[in-house]
Tab-separated table of C-alpha atoms (C1' of nucleotides) in Angstrom:
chain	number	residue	atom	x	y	z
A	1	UNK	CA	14.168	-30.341	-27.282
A	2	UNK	CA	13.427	-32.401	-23.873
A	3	UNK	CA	15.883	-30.151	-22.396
A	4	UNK	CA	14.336	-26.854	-23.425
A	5	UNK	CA	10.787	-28.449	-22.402
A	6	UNK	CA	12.568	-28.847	-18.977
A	7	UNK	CA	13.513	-25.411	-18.939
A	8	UNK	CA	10.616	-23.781	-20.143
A	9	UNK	CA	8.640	-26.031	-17.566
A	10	UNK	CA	11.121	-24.488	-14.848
A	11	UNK	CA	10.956	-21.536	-15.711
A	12	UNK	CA	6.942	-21.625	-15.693
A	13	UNK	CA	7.555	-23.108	-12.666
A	14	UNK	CA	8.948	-20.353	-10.973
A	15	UNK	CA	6.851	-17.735	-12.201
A	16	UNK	CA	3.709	-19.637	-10.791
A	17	UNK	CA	5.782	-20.086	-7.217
A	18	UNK	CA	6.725	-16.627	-7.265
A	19	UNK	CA	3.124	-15.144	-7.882
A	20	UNK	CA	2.543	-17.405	-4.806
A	21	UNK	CA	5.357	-15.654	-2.294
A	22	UNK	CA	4.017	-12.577	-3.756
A	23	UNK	CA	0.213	-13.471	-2.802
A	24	UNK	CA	1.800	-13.900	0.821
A	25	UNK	CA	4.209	-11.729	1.527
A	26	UNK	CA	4.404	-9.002	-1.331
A	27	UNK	CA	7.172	-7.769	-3.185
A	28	UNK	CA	8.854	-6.358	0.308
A	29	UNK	CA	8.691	-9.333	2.406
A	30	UNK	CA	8.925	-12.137	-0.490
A	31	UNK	CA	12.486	-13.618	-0.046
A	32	UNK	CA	14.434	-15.063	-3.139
A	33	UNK	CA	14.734	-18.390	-1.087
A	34	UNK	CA	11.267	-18.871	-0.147
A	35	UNK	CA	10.380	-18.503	-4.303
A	36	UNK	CA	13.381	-21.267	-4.929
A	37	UNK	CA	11.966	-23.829	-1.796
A	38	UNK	CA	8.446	-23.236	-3.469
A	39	UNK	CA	9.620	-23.679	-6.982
A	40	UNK	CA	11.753	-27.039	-5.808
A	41	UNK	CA	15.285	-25.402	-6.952
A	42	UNK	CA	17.871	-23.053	-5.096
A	43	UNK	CA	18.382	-19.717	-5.390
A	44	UNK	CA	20.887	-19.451	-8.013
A	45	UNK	CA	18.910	-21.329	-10.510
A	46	UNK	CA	16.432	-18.715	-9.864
A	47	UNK	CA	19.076	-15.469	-10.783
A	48	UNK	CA	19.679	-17.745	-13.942
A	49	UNK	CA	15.988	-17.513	-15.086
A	50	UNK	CA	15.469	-13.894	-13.691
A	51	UNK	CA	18.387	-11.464	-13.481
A	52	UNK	CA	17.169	-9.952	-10.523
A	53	UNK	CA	14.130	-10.158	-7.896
A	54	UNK	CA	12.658	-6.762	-9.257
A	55	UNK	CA	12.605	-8.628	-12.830
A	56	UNK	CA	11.040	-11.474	-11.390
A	57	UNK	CA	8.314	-9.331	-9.726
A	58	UNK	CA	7.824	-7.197	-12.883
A	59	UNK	CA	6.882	-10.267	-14.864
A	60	UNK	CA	4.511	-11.394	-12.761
A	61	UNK	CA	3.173	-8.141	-12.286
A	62	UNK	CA	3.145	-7.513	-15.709
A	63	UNK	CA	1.758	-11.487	-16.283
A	64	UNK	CA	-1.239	-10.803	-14.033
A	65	UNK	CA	-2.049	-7.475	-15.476
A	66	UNK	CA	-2.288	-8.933	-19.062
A	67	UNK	CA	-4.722	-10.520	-18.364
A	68	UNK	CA	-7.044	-8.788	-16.906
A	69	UNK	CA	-6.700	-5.691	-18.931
A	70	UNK	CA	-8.098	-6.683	-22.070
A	71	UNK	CA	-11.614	-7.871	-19.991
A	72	UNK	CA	-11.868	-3.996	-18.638
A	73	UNK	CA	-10.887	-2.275	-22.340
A	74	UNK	CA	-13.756	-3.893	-23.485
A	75	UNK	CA	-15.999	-3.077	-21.006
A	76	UNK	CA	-14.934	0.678	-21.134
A	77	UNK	CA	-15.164	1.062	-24.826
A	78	UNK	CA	-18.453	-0.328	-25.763
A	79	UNK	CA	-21.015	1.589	-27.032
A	80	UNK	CA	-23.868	1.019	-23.776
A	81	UNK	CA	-24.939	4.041	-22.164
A	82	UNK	CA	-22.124	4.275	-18.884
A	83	UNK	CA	-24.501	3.402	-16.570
A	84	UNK	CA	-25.599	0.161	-18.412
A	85	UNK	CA	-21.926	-0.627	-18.317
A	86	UNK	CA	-21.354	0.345	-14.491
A	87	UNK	CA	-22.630	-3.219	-13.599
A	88	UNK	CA	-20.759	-5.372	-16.080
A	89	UNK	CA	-17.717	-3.350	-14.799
A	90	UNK	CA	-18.112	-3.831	-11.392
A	91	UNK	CA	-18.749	-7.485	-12.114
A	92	UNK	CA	-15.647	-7.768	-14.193
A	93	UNK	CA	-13.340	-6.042	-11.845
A	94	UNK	CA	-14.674	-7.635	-8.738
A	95	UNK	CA	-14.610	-11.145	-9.621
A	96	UNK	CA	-11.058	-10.611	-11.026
A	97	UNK	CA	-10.060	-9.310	-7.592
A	98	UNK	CA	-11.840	-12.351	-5.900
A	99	UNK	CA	-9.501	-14.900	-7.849
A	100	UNK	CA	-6.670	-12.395	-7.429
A	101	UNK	CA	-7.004	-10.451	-4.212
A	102	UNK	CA	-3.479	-8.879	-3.500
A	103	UNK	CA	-3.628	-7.668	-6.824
A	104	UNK	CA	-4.393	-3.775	-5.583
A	105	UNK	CA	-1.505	-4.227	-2.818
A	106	UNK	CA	0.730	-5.305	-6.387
A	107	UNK	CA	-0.766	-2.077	-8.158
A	108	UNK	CA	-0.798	0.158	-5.225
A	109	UNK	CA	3.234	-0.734	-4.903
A	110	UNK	CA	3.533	-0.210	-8.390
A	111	UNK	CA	2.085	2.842	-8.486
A	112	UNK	CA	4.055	4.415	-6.215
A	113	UNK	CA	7.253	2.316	-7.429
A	114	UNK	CA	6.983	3.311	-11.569
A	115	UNK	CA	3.773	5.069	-12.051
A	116	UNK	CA	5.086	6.102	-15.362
A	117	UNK	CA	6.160	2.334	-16.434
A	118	UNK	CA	2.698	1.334	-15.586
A	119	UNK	CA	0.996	3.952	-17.301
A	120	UNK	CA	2.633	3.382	-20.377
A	121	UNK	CA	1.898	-0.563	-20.029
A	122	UNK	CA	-2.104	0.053	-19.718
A	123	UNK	CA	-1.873	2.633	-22.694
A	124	UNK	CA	0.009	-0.050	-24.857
A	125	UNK	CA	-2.645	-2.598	-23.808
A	126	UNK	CA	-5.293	-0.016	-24.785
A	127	UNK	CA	-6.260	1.316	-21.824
A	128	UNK	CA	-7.009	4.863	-22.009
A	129	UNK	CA	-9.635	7.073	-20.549
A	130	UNK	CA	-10.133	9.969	-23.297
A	131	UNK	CA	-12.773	8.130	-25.335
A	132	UNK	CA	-14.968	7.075	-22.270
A	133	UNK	CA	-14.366	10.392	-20.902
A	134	UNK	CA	-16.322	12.827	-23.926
A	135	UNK	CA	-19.130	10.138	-24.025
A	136	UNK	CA	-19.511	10.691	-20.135
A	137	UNK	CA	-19.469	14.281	-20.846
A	138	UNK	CA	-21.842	13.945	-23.301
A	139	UNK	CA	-24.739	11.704	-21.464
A	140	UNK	CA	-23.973	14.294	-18.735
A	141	UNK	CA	-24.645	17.615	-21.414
A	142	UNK	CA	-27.633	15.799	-22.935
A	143	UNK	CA	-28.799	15.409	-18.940
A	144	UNK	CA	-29.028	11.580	-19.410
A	145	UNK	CA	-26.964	12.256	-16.109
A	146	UNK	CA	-26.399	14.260	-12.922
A	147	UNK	CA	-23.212	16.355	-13.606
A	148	UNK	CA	-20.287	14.971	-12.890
A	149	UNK	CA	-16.677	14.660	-14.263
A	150	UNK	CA	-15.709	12.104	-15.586
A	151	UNK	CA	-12.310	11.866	-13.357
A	152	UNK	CA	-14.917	12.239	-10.181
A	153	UNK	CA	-16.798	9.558	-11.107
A	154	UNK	CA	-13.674	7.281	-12.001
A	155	UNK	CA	-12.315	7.922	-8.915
A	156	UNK	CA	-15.498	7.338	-6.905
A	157	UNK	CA	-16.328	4.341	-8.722
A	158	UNK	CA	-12.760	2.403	-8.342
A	159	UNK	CA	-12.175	3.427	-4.565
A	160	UNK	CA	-15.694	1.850	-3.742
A	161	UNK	CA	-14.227	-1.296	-5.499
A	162	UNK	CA	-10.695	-1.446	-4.190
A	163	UNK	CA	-10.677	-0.388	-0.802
A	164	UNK	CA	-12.831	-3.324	0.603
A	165	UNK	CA	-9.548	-5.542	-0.785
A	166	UNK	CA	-7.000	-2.748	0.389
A	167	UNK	CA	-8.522	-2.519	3.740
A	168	UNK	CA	-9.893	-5.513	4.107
A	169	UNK	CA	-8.037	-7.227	7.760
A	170	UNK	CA	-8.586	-3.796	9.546
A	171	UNK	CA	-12.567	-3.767	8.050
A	172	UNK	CA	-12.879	-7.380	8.717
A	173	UNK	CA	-12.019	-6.796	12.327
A	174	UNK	CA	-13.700	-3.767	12.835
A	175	UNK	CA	-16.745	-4.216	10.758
A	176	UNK	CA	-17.531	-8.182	11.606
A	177	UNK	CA	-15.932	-8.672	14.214
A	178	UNK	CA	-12.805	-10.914	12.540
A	179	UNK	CA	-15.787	-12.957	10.160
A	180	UNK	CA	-14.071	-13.622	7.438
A	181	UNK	CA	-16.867	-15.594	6.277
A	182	UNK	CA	-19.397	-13.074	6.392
A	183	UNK	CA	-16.760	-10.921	4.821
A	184	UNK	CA	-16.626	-12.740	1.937
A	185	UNK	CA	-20.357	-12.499	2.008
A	186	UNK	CA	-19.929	-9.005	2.137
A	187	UNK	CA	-17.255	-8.527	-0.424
A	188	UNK	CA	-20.031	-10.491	-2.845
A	189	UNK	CA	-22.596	-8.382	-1.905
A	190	UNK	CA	-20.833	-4.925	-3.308
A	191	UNK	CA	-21.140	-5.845	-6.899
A	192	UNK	CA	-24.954	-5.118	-6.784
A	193	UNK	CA	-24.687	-2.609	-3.648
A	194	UNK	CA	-21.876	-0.373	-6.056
A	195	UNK	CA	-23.851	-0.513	-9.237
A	196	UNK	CA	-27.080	0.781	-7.335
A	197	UNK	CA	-25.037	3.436	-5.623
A	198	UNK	CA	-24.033	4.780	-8.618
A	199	UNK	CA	-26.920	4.232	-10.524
A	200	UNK	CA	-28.687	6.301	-7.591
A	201	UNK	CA	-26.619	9.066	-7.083
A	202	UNK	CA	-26.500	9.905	-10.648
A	203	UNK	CA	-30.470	9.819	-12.351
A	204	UNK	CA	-33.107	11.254	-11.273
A	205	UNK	CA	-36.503	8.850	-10.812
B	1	UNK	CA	17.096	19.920	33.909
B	2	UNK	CA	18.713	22.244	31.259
B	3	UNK	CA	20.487	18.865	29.940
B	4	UNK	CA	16.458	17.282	30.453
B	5	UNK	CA	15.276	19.664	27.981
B	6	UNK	CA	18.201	19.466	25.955
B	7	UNK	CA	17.182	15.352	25.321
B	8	UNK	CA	13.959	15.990	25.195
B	9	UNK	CA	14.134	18.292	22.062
B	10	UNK	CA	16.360	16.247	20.736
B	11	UNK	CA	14.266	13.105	20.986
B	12	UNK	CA	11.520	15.644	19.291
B	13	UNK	CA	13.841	16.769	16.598
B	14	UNK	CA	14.116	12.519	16.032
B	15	UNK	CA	10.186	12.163	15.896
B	16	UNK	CA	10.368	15.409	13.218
B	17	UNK	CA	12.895	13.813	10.970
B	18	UNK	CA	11.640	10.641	11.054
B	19	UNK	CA	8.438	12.075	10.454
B	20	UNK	CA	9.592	13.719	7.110
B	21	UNK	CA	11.632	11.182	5.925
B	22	UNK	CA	8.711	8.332	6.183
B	23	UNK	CA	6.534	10.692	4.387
B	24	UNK	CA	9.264	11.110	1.528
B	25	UNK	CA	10.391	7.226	1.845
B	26	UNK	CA	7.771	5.235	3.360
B	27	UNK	CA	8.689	3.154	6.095
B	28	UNK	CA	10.299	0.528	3.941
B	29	UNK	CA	12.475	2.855	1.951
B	30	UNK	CA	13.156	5.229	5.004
B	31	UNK	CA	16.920	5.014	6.126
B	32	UNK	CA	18.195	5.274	9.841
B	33	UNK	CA	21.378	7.317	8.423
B	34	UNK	CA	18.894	9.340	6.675
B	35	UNK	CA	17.027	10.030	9.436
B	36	UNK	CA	19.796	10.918	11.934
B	37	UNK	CA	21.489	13.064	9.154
B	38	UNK	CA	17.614	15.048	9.121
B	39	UNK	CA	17.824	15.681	12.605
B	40	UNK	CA	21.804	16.540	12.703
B	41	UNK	CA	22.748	13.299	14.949
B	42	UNK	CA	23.997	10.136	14.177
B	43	UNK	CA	22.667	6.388	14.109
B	44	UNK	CA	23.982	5.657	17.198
B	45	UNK	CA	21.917	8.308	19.064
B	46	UNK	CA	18.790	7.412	17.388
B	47	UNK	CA	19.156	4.058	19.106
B	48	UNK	CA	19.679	5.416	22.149
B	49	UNK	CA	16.556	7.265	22.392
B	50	UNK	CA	14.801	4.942	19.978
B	51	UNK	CA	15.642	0.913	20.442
B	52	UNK	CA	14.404	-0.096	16.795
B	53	UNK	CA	13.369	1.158	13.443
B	54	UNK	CA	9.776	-0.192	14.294
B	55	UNK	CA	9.606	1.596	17.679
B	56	UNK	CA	10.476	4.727	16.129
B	57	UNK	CA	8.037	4.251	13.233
B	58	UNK	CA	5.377	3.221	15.644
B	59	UNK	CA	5.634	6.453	18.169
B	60	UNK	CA	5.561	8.611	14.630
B	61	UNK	CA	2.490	6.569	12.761
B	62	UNK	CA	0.341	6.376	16.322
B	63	UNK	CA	1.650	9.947	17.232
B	64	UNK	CA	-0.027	10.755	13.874
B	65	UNK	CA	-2.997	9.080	14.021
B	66	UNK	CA	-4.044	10.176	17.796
B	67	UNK	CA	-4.370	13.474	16.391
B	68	UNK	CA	-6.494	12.663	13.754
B	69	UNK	CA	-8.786	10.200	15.611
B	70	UNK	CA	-10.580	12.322	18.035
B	71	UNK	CA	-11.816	14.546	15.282
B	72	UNK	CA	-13.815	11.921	13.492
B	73	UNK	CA	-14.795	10.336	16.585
B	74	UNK	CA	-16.651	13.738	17.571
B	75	UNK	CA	-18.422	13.552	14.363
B	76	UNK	CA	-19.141	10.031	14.157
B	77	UNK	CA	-21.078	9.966	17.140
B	78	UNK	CA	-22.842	13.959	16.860
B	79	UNK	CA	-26.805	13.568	17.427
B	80	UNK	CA	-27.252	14.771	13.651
B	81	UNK	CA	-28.472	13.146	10.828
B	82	UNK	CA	-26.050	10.956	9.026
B	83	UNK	CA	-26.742	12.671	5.899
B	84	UNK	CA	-25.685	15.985	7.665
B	85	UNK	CA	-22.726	14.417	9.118
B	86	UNK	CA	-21.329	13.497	5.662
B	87	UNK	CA	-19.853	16.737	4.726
B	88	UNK	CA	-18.378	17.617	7.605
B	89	UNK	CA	-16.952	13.681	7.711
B	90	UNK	CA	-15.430	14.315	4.607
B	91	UNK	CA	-14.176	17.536	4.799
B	92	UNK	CA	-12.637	16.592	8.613
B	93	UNK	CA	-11.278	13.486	6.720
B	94	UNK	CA	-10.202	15.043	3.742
B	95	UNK	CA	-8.157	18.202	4.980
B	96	UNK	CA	-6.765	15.896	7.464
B	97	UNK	CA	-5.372	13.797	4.619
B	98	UNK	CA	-4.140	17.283	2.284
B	99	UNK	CA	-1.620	17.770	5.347
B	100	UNK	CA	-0.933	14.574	5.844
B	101	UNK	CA	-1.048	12.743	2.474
B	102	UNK	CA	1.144	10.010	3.263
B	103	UNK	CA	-1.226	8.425	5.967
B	104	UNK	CA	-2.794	6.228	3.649
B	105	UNK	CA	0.397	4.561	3.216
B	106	UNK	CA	0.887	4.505	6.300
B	107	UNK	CA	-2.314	3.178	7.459
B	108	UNK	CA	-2.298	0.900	4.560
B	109	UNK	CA	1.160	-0.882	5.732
B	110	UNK	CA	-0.452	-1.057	8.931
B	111	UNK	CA	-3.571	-3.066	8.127
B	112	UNK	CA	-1.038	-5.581	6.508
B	113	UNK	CA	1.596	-5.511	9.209
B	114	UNK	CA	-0.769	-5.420	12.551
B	115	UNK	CA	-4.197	-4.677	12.282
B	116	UNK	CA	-5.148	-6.211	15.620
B	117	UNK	CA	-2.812	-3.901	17.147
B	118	UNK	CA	-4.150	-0.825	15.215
B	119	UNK	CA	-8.066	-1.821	15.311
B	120	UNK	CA	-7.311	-2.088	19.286
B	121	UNK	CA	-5.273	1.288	19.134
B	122	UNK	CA	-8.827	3.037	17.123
B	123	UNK	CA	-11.319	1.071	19.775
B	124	UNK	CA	-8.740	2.896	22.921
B	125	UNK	CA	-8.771	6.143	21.084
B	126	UNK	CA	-13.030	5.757	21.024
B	127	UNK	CA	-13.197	4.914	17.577
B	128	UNK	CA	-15.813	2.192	17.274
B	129	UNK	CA	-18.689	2.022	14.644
B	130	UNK	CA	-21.496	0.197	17.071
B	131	UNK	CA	-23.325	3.509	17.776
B	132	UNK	CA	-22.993	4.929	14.240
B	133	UNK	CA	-24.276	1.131	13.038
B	134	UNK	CA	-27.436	1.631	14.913
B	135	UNK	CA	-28.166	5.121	13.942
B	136	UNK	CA	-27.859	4.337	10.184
B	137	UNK	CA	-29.700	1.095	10.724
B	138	UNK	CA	-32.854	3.166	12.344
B	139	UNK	CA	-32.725	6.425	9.599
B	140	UNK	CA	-33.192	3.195	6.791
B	141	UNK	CA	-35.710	1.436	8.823
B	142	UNK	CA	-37.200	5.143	8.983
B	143	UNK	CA	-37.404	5.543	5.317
B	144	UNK	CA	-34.794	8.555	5.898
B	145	UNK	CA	-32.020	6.546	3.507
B	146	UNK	CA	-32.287	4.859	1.107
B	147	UNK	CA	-31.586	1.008	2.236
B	148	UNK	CA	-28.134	0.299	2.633
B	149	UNK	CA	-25.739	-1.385	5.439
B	150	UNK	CA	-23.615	0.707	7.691
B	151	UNK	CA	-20.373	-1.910	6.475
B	152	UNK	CA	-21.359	-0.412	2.852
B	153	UNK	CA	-21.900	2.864	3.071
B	154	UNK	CA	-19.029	3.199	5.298
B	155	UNK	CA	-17.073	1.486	2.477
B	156	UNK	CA	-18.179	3.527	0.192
B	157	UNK	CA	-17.092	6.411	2.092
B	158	UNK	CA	-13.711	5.601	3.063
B	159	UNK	CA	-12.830	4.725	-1.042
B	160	UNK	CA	-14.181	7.478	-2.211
B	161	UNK	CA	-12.015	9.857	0.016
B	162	UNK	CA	-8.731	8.058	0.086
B	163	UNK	CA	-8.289	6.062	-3.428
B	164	UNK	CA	-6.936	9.779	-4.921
B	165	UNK	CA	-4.548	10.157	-2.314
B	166	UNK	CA	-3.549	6.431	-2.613
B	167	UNK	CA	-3.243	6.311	-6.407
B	168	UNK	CA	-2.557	9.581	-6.770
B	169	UNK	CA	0.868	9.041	-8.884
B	170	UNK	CA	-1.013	7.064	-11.549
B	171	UNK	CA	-4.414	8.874	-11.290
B	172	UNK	CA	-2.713	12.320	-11.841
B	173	UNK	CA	-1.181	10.825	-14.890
B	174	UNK	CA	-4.140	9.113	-16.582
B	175	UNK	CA	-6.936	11.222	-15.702
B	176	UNK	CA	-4.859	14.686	-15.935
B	177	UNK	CA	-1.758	13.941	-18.083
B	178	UNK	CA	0.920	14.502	-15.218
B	179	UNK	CA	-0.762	17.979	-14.144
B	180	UNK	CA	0.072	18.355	-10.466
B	181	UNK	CA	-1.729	21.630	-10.482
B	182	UNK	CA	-5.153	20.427	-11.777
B	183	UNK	CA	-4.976	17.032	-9.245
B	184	UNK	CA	-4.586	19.537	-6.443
B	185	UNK	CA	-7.563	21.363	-7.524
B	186	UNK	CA	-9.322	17.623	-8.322
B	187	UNK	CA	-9.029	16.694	-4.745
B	188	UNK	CA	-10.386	19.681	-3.441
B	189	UNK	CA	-13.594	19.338	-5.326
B	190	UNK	CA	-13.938	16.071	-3.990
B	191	UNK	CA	-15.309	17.261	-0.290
B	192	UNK	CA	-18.256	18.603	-2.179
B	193	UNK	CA	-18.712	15.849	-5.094
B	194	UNK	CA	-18.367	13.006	-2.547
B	195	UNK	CA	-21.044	14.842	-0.214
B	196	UNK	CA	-23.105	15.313	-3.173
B	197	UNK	CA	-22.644	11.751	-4.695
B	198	UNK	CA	-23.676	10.178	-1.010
B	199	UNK	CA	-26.863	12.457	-0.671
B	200	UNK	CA	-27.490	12.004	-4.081
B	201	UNK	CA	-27.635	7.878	-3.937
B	202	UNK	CA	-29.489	7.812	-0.536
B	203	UNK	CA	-32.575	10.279	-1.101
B	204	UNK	CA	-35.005	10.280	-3.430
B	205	UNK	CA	-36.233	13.376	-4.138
C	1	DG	C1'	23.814	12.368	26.013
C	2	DT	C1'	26.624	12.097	22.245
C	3	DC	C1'	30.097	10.410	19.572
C	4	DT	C1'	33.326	6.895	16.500
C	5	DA	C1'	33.944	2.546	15.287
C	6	DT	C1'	32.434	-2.019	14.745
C	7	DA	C1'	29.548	-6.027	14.961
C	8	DT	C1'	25.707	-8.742	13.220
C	9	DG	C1'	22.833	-10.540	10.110
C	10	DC	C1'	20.478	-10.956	6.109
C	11	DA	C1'	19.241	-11.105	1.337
C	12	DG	C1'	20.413	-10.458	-3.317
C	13	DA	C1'	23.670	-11.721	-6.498
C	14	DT	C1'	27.773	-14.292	-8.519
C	15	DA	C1'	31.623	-17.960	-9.414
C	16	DG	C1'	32.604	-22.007	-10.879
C	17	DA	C1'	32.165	-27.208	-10.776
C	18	DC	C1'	29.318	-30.771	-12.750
D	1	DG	C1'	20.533	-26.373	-16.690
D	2	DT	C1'	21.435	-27.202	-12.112
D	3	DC	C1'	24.009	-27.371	-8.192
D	4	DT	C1'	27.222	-25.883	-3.786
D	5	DA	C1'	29.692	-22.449	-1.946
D	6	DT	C1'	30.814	-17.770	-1.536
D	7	DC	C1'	30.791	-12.785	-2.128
D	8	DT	C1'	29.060	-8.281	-1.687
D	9	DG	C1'	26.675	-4.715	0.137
D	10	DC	C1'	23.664	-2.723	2.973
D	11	DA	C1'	21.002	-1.521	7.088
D	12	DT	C1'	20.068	-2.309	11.714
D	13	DA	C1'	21.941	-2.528	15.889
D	14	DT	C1'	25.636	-2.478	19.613
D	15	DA	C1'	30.201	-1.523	22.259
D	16	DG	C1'	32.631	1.449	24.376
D	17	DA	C1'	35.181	5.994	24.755
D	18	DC	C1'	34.300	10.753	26.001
DNA sequence: GTCTATATGCAGATAGAC
DNA sequence: GTCTATCTGCATATAGAC
């Protein structure tokens, strides 16, 4: 019993310093031994948790995503008018990238890695788009909003969310000058700057 | 000078190849061999005209991006409106991007590998935001926008054009159940939904 | 300039003792 | 479960002949 607390603590342990060497480097430039120094073990104690590195990645992946999914299926299937809910989304997804900021660089990979794998894992979780999608069609028929698709506005809504984390060391330097302070400031600021942009560009007042 | 222009092809035929296969591979994935076997040569000659894999992926990415640059930086800093600007930013962007729609990768890998090197390479190539800053600033102050920052709307911008290309393998799954055909047509309609969506959220009328 | 053959080095993975 | 030591394979890079 002491034993398999041990392991299970190692284990744990490793997961936690691999999501680390992730954070850093990403799945690409992580290195097997850097996870072991982290972790306090070697690197073959690590292949006896996790079979391989891309198993290793995959849970954490998979880890972080749990988590954070069942906060946006929520959001996205509530009954509020969509543009009550734009806020609460932005919100929700933006502070989750604050505490987890590589996590688009981790999806981004992913997607281009097994798009179908992680397709499948946000449809198990619940994750699916054809419910929100007729009730945006239908505030848009009953011309509670501009027209729009629902894909468009999907698509402009996460890229204005993302791409301040995707892009962020090439905006920070050409946008503030290197500040990452006032980047931060600025990364704050979007919540209520993306929920007014939408809100704006899609009533009429 | 016959044997000069028999290199110099050859060194072109390298920058082609490579060219293709970091579209189809990505830098990280893309293979020397692979490479060499594109352009009919072998490894060894691809060293000789090319020291490393990162010179040779540097010459290709900044060969790339030098032809894209001076388009936007002619519209950038045009006497129009901003407003005006937007649809021919986009649709400049945007086309750029439908022959090219591996550059967000590629930029992407760049903003994590060197951004100093890259901001420097955009400031060189007359791509700075200073001028646009201060236009944007006075059409607010003029009651012409809507108020907004130049960082956000610029943001704003930028996601809203790239995010399909960059999550195009999941995007084309969720939002249009695998349909290559239909996401094709969905990025076209973009140029005119993102123009509309930006006029849209910074007039009132 | 172009080739064949080989070196170098690294990182993931495994063997086997304890 | 945990370790030391080693293997394997691959990809970049180089040496040297032609």
């Amino acid at each position: 019993m002491i034993k398999a607390m041990g392991s299970d603590s190692t284990k744990t342990k490793i997961l936690q310093s691999a999501h680390q060497v992730f954070i850093r480097k990403g799945m690409d430039g992580a290195r097997m031994q850097e996870i072991a120094d982290e972790a306090g073990i070697n690197k073959a104690l690590l292949h006896y948790y996790f079979h391989s590195k891309d198993q290793l990645f995959n849970e954490v992946f998979y880890g972080i995503l749990s988590q954070m999914i069942p906060g946006l299926v929520a959001l996205f299937s509530g009954e509020k008018p969509f543009l009550e809910k734009v806020e609460a989304i932005v919100t929700e997804y933006d502070s989750y990238l604050s505490r987890n900021p590589i996590l688009p660089q981790f999806i981004f990979r992913e997607i281009n890695r097994d798009p179908e794998q992680l397709s499948k894992f946000m449809s198990d979780q619940g994750l699916d788009f054809d419910r929100i999608q007729e009730r945006i069609d239908n505030e848009v028929a009953q011309g509670h909003l501009r027209p729009i698709t629902f894909q468009h506005l999907f698509a402009n809504l996460i890229g204005m969310i993302v791409i301040p984390y995707i892009g962020r060391p090439l905006f920070q330097l050409k946008l503030f000058k290197g500040d990452a302070e006032k980047y931060d400031q600025f990364l704050r600021e979007r919540r209520v700057v993306i929920s007014n942009f939408i809100r704006q560009a899609l009533t009429k007042d």
